[in-house]
PDB file of C-alpha atoms and ligand atoms in Angstrom:
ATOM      1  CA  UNK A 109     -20.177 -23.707  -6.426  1.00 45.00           C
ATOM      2  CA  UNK A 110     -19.800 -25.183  -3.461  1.00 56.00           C
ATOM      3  CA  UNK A 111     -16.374 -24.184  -0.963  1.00 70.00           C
ATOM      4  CA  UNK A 112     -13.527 -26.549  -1.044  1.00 91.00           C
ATOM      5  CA  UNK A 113     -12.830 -27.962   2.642  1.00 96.00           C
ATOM      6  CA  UNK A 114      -9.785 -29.187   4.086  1.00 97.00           C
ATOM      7  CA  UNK A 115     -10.637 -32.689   5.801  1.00 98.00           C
ATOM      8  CA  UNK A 116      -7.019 -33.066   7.900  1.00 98.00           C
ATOM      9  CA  UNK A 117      -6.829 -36.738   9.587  1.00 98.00           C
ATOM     10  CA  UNK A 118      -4.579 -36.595  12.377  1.00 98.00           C
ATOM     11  CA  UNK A 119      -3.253 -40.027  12.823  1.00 98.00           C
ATOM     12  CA  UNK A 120      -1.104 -39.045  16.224  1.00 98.00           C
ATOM     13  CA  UNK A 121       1.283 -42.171  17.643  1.00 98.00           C
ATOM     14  CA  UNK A 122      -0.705 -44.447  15.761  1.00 98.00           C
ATOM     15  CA  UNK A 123      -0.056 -46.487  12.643  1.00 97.00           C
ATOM     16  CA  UNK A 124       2.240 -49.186  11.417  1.00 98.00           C
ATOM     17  CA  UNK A 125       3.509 -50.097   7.926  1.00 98.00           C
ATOM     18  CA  UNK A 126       0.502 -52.487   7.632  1.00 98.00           C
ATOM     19  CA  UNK A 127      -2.210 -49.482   7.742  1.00 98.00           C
ATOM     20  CA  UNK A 128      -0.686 -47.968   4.838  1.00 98.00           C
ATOM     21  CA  UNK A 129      -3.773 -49.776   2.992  1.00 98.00           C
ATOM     22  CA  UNK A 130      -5.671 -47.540   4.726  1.00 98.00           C
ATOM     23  CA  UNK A 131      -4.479 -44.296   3.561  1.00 98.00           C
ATOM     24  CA  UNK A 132      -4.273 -45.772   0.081  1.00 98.00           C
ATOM     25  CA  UNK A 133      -8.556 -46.263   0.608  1.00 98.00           C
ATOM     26  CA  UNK A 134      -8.913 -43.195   1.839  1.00 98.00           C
ATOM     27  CA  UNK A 135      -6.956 -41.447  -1.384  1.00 98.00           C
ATOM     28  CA  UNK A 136      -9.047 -43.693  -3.662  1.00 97.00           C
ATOM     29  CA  UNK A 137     -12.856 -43.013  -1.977  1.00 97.00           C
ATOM     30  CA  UNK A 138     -11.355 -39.087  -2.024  1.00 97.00           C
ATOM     31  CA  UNK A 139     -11.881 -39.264  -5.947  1.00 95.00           C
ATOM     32  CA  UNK A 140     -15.515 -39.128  -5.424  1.00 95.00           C
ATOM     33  CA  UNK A 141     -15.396 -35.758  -3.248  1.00 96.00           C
ATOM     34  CA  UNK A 142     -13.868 -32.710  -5.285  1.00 92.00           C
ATOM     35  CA  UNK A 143     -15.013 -30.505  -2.619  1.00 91.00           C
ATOM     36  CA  UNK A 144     -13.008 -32.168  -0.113  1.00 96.00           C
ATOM     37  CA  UNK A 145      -8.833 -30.847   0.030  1.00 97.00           C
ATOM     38  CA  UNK A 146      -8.025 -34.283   2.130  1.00 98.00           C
ATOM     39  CA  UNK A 147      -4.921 -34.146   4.432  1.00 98.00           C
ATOM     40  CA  UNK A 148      -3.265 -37.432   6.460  1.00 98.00           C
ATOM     41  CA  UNK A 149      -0.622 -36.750   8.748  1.00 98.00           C
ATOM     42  CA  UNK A 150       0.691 -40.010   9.637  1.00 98.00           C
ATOM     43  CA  UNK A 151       3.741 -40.344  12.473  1.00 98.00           C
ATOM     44  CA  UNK A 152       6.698 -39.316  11.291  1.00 97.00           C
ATOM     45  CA  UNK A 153       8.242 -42.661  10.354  1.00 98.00           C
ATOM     46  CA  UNK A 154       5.270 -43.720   8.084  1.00 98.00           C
ATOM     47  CA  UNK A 155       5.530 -40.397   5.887  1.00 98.00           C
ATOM     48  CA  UNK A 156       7.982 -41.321   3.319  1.00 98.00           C
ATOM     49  CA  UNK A 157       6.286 -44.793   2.968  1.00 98.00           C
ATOM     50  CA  UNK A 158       3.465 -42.979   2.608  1.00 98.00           C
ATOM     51  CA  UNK A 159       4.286 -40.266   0.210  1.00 98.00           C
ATOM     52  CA  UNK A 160       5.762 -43.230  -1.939  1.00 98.00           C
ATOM     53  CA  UNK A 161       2.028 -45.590  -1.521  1.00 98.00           C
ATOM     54  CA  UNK A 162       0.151 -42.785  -2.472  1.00 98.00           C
ATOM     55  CA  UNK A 163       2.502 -41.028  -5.279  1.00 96.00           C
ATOM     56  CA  UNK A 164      -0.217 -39.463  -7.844  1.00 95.00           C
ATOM     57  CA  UNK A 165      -2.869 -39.240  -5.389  1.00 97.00           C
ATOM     58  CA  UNK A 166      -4.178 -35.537  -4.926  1.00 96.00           C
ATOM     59  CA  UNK A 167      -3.912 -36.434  -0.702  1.00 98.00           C
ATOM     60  CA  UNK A 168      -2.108 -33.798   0.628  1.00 98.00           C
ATOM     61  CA  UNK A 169       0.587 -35.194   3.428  1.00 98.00           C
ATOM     62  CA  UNK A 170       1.758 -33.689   6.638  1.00 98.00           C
ATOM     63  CA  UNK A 171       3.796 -34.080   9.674  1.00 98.00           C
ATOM     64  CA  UNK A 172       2.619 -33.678  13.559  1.00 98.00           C
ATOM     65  CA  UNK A 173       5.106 -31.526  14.564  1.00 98.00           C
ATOM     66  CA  UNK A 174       8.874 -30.434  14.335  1.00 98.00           C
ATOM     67  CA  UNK A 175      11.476 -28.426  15.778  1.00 98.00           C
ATOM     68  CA  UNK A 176      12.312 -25.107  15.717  1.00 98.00           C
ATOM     69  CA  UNK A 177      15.606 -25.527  14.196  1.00 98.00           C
ATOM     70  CA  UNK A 178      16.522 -26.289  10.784  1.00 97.00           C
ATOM     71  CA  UNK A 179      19.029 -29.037  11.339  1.00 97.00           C
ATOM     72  CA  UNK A 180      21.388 -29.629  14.903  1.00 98.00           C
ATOM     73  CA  UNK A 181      21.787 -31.549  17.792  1.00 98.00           C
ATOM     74  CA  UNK A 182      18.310 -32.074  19.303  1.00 98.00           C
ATOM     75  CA  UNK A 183      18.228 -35.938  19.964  1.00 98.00           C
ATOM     76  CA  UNK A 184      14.591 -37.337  18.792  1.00 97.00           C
ATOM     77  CA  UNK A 185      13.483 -34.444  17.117  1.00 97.00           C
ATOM     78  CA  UNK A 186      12.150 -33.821  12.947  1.00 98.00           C
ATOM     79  CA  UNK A 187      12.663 -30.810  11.918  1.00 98.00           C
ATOM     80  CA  UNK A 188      10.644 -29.636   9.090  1.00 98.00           C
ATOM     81  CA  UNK A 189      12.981 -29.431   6.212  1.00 98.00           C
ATOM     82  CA  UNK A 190      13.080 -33.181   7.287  1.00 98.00           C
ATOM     83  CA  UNK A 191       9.200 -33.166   7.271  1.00 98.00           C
ATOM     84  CA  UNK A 192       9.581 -31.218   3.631  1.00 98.00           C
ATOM     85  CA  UNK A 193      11.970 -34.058   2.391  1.00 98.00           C
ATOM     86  CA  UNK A 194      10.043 -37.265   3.205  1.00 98.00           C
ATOM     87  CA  UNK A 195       6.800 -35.725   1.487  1.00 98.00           C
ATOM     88  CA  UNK A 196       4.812 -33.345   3.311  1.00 98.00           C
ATOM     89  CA  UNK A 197       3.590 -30.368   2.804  1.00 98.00           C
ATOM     90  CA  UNK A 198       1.596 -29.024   5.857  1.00 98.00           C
ATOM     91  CA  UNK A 199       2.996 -29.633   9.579  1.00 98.00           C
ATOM     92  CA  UNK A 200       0.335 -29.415  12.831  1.00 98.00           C
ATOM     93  CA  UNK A 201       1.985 -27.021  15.907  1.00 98.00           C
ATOM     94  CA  UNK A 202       0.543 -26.031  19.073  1.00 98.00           C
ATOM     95  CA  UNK A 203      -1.825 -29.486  19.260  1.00 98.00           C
ATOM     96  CA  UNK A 204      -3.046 -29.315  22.742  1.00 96.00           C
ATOM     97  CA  UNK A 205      -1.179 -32.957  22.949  1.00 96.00           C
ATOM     98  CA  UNK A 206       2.106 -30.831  22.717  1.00 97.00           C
ATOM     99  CA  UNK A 207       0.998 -27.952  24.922  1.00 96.00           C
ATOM    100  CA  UNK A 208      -0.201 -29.915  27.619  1.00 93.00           C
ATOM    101  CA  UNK A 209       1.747 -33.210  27.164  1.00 93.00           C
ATOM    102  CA  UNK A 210       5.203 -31.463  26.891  1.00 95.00           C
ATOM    103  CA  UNK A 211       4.571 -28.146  28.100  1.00 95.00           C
ATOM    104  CA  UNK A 212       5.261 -26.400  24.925  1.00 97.00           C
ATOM    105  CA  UNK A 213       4.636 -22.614  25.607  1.00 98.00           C
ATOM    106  CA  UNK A 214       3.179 -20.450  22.887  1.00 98.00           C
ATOM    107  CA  UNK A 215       6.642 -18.680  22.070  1.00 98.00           C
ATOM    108  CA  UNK A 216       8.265 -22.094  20.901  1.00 98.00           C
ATOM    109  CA  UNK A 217       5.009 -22.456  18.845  1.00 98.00           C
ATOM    110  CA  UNK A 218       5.650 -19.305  17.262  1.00 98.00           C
ATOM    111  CA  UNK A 219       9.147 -20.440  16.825  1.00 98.00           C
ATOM    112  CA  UNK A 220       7.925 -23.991  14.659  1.00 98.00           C
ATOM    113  CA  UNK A 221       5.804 -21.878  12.656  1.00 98.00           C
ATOM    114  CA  UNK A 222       8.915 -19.759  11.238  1.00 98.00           C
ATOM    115  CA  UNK A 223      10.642 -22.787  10.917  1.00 98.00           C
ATOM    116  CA  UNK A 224       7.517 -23.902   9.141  1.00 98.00           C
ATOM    117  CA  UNK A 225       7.688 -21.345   6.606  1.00 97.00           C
ATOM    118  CA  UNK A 226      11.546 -21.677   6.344  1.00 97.00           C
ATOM    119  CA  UNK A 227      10.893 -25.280   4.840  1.00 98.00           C
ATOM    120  CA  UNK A 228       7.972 -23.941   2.724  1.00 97.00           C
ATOM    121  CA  UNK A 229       5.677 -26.002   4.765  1.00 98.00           C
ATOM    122  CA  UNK A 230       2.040 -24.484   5.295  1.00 97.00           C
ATOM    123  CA  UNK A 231       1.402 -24.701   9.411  1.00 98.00           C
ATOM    124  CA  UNK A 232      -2.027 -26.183  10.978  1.00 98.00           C
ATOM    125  CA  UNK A 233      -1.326 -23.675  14.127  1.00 98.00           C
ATOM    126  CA  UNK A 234      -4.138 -25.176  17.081  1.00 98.00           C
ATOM    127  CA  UNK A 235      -5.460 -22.885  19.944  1.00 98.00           C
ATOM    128  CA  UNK A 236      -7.696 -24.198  22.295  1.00 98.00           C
ATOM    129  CA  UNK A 237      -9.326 -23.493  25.954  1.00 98.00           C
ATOM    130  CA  UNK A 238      -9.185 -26.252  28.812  1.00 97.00           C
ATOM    131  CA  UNK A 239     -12.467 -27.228  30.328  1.00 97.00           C
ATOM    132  CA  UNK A 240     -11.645 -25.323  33.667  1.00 97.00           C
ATOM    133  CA  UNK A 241     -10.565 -22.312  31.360  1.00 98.00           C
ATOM    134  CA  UNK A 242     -14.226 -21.846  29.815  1.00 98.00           C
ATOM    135  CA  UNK A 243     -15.876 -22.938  33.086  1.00 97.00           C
ATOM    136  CA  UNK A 244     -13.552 -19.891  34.237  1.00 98.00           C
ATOM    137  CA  UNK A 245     -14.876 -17.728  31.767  1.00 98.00           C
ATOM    138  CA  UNK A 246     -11.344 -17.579  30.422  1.00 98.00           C
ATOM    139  CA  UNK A 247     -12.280 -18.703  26.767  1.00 98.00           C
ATOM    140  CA  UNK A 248     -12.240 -15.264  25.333  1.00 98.00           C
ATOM    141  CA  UNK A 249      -8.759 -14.135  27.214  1.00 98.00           C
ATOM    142  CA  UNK A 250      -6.773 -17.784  26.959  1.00 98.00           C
ATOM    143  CA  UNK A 251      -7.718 -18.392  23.058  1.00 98.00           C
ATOM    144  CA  UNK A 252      -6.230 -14.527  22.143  1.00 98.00           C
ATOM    145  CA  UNK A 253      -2.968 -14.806  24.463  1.00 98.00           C
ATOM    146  CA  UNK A 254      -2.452 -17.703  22.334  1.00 98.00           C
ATOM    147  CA  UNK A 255      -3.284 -16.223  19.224  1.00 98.00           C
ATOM    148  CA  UNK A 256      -0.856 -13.192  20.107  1.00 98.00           C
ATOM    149  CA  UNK A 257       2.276 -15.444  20.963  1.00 98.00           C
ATOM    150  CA  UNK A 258       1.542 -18.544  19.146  1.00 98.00           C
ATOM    151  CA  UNK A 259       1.342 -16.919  15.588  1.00 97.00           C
ATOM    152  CA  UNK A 260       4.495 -15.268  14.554  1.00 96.00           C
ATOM    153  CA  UNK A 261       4.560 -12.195  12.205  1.00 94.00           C
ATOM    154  CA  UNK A 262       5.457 -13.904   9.314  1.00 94.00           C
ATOM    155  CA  UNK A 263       1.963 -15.812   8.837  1.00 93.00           C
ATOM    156  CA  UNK A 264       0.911 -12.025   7.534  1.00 88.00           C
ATOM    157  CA  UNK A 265       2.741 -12.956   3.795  1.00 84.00           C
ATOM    158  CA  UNK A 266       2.081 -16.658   3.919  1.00 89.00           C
ATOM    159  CA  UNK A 267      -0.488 -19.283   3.613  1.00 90.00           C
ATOM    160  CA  UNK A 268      -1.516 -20.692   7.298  1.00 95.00           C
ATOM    161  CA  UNK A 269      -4.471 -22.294   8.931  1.00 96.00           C
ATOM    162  CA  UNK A 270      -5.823 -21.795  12.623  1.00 97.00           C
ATOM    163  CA  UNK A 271      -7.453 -24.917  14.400  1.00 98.00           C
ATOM    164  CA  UNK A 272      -9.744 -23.692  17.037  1.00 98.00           C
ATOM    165  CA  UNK A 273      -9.806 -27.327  19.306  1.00 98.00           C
ATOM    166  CA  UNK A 274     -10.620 -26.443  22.492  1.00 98.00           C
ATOM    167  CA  UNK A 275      -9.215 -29.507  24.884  1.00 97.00           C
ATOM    168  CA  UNK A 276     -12.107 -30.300  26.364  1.00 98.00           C
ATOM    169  CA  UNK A 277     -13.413 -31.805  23.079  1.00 98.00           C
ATOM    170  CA  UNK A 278     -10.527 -33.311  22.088  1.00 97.00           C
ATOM    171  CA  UNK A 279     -10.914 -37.469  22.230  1.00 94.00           C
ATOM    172  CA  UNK A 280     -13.976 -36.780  24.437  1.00 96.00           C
ATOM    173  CA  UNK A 281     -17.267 -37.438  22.005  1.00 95.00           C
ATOM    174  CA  UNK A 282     -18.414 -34.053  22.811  1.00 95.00           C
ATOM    175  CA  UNK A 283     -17.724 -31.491  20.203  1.00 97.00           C
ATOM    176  CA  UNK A 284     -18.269 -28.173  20.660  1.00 98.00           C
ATOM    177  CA  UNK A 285     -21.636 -26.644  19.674  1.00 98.00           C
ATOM    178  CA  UNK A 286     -22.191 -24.745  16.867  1.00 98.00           C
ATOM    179  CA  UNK A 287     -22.394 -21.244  18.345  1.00 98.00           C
ATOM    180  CA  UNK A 288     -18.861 -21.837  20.998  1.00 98.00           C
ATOM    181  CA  UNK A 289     -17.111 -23.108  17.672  1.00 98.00           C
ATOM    182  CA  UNK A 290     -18.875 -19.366  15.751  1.00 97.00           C
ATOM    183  CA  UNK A 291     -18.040 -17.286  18.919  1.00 97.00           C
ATOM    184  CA  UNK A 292     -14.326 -18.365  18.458  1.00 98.00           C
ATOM    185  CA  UNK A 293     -14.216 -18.446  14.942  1.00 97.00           C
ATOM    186  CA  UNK A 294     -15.415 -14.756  15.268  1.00 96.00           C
ATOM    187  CA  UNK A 295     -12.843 -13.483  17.708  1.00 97.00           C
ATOM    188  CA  UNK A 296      -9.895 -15.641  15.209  1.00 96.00           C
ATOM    189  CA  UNK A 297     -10.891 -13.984  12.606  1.00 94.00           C
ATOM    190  CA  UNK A 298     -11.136 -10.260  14.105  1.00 94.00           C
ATOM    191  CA  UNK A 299      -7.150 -11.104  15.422  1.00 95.00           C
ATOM    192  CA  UNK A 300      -6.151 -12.017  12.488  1.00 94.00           C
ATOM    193  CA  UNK A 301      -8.067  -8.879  10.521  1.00 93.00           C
ATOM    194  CA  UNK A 302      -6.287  -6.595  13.133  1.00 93.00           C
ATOM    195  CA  UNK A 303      -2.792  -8.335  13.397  1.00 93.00           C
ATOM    196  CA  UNK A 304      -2.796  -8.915   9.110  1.00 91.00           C
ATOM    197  CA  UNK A 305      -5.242  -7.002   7.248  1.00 87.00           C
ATOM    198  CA  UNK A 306      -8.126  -7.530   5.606  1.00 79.00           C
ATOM    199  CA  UNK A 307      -6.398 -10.167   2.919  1.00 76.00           C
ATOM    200  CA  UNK A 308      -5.098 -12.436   5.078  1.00 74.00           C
ATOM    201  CA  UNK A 309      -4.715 -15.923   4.121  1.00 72.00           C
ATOM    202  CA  UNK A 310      -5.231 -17.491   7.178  1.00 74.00           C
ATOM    203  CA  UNK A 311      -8.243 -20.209   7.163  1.00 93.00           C
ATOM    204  CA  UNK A 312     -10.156 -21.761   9.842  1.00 97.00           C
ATOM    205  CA  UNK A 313     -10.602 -25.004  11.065  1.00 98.00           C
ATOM    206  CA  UNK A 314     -12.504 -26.927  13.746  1.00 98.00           C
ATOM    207  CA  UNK A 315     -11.356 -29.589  15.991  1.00 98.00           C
ATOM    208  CA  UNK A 316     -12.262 -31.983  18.738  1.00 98.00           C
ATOM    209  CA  UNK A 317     -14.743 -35.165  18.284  1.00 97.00           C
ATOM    210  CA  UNK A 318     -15.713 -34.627  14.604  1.00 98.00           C
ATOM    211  CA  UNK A 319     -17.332 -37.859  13.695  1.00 98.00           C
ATOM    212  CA  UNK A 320     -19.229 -39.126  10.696  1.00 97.00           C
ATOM    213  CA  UNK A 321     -22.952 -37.796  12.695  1.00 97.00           C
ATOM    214  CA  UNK A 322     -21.815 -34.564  12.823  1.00 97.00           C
ATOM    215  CA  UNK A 323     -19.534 -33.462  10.340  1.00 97.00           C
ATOM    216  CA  UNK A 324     -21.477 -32.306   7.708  1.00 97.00           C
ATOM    217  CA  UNK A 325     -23.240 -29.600  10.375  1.00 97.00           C
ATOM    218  CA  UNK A 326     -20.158 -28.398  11.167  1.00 98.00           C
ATOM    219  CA  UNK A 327     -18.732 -27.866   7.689  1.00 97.00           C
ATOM    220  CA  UNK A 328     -21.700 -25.419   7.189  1.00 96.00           C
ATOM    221  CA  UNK A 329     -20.790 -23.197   9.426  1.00 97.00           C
ATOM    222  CA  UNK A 330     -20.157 -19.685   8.029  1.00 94.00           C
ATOM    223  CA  UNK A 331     -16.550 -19.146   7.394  1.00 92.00           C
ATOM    224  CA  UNK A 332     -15.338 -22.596   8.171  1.00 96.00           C
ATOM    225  CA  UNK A 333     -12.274 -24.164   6.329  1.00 96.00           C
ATOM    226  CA  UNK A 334     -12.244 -27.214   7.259  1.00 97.00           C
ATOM    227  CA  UNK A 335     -11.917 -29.904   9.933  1.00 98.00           C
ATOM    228  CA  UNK A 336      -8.829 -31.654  12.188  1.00 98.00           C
ATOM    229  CA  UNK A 337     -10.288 -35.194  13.036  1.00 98.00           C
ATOM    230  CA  UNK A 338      -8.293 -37.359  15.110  1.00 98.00           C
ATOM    231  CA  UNK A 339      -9.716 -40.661  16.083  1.00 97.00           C
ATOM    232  CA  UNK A 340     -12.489 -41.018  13.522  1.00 98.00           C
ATOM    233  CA  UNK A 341      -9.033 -41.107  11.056  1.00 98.00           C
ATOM    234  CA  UNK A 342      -7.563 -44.173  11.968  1.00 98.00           C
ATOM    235  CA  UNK A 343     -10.249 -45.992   9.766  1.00 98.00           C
ATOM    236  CA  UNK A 344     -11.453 -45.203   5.889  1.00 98.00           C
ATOM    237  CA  UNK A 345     -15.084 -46.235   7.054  1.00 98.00           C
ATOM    238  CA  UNK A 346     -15.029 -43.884   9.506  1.00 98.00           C
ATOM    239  CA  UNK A 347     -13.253 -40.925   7.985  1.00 98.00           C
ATOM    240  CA  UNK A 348     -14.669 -40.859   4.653  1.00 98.00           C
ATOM    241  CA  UNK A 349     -18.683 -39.702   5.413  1.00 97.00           C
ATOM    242  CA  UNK A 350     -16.266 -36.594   7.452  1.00 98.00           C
ATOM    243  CA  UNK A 351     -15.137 -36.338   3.614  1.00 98.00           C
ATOM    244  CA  UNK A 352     -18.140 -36.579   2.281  1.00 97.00           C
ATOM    245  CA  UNK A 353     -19.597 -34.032   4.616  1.00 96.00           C
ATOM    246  CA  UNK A 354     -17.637 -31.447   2.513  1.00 93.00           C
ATOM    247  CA  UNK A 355     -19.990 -32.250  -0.167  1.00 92.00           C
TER     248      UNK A 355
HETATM  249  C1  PEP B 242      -7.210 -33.865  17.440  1.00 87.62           C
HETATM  250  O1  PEP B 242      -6.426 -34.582  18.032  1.00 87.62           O
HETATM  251  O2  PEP B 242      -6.803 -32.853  16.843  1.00 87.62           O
HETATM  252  C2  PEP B 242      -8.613 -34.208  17.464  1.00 87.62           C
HETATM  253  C3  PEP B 242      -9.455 -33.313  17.032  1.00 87.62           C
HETATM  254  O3  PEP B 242      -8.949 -35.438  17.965  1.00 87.62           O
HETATM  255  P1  PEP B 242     -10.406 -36.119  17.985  1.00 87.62           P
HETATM  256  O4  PEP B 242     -11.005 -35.915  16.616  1.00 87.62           O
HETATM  257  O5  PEP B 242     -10.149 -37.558  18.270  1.00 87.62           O
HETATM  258  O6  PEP B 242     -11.191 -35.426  19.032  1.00 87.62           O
END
């Protein structure tokens, strides 16, 4: 029997009330692919509406970040009990957009993900390299200092994913090849062995130009979870053969 993949579409500051038709497409075309766990995580104001256009649907819904409080004065922030309450279930932390837009250092990462699993949400925790890092030959060193701050203790009793999207690929067309996504995958997985134990429950994902030409490829790769797809989202047409490549 074929593995079940998480397909999460990360719909970043994009979206009105009139592409809710969209995500009600993309729950009905989901029908068709059991093997396929799909995930939208609309901006924060479109959740509830949302959650409410596609009550019944087996989409899973999540936000794009929140704070690291539960509830408090911090002006223009979600926290994820708020997250919890207007339907989701998962939460993205650490996107690169966060790191490197608004500086967010590993340690407040760390600090979303408890507040993650305060609110019983399941975090999407993303680690990546910058194209001067690998061209450095500081892949290896950047993606495990982030693994080491960015993932609190906690993760060791709870359900969590790690998105390996190194920047570079991120919005760019150019995914990473098969064997850079394996060699991370492979050092991932030996942190997470060492830092939780053999039965962790800790899944990987890829991220960074997934498109409908080479998603299925990428889904076969040994140990994979499952994919974070930004752009190639925003549309059913393009998002669902990324779906489909779960088949
Ligand atoms: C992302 O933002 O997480 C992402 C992977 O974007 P894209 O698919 O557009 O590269």
């Amino acid at each position: 029997m074929p593995q079940t993949h998480l397909i999460a579409g990360n719909w970043k500051m994009n979206g009105l009330k009139s592409a809710l038709p969209v995500a009600q497409a993309i729950a009905a075309r989901s029908r068709n692919h059991p093997n396929a766990r799909v995930a939208l995580f609309p901006p924060a104001t479109l959740l509830p509406l949302m959650a409410e256009a596609l009550a019944g649907s087996a989409i899973i819904l999540g936000g794009q970040d929140c704070h690291h409080a539960d509830s408090g004065a911090y002006t223009g922030d979600v926290s994820a009990a708020m997250l919890k309450d207007a339907g989701a279930q998962m939460v993205i932390l650490g996107h690169s957009e966060r790191r490197h837009g608004h500086l967010e250092p590993c340690a407040l990462v760390a600090r979303k993900a408890q507040a993650a699993l305060r609110a019983g949400l399941e975090p999407i925790i993303c680690i990546g390299e910058t194209l001067d890092q690998r061209q450095s030959g500081l892949t290896r060193q950047v993606l495990e200092r982030q693994l080491t701050d960015s993932l609190p203790d906690e993760l060791g009793r709870a359900a969590f994913h790690v998105s390996y999207e190194p920047v570079w690929a991120i919005g760019t067309g150019l995914a990473a090849t098969d064997a850079q996504i394996e060699e991370a995958f492979a050092l991932i997985r030996a942190h997470l062995h060492r830092r939780f134990g053999p039965d962790f429950v800790g899944h990987l994902l890829y991220g960074g130009s997934v498109k409908p030409h080479n998603a299925r490829q990428i889904l076969a790769l040994p140990g994979i979870s499952g994919a974070l797809v930004g752009g190639a989202s925003l549309t059913a047409e393009d998002f669902m053969p990324i779906v489909a490549g779960a088949d």
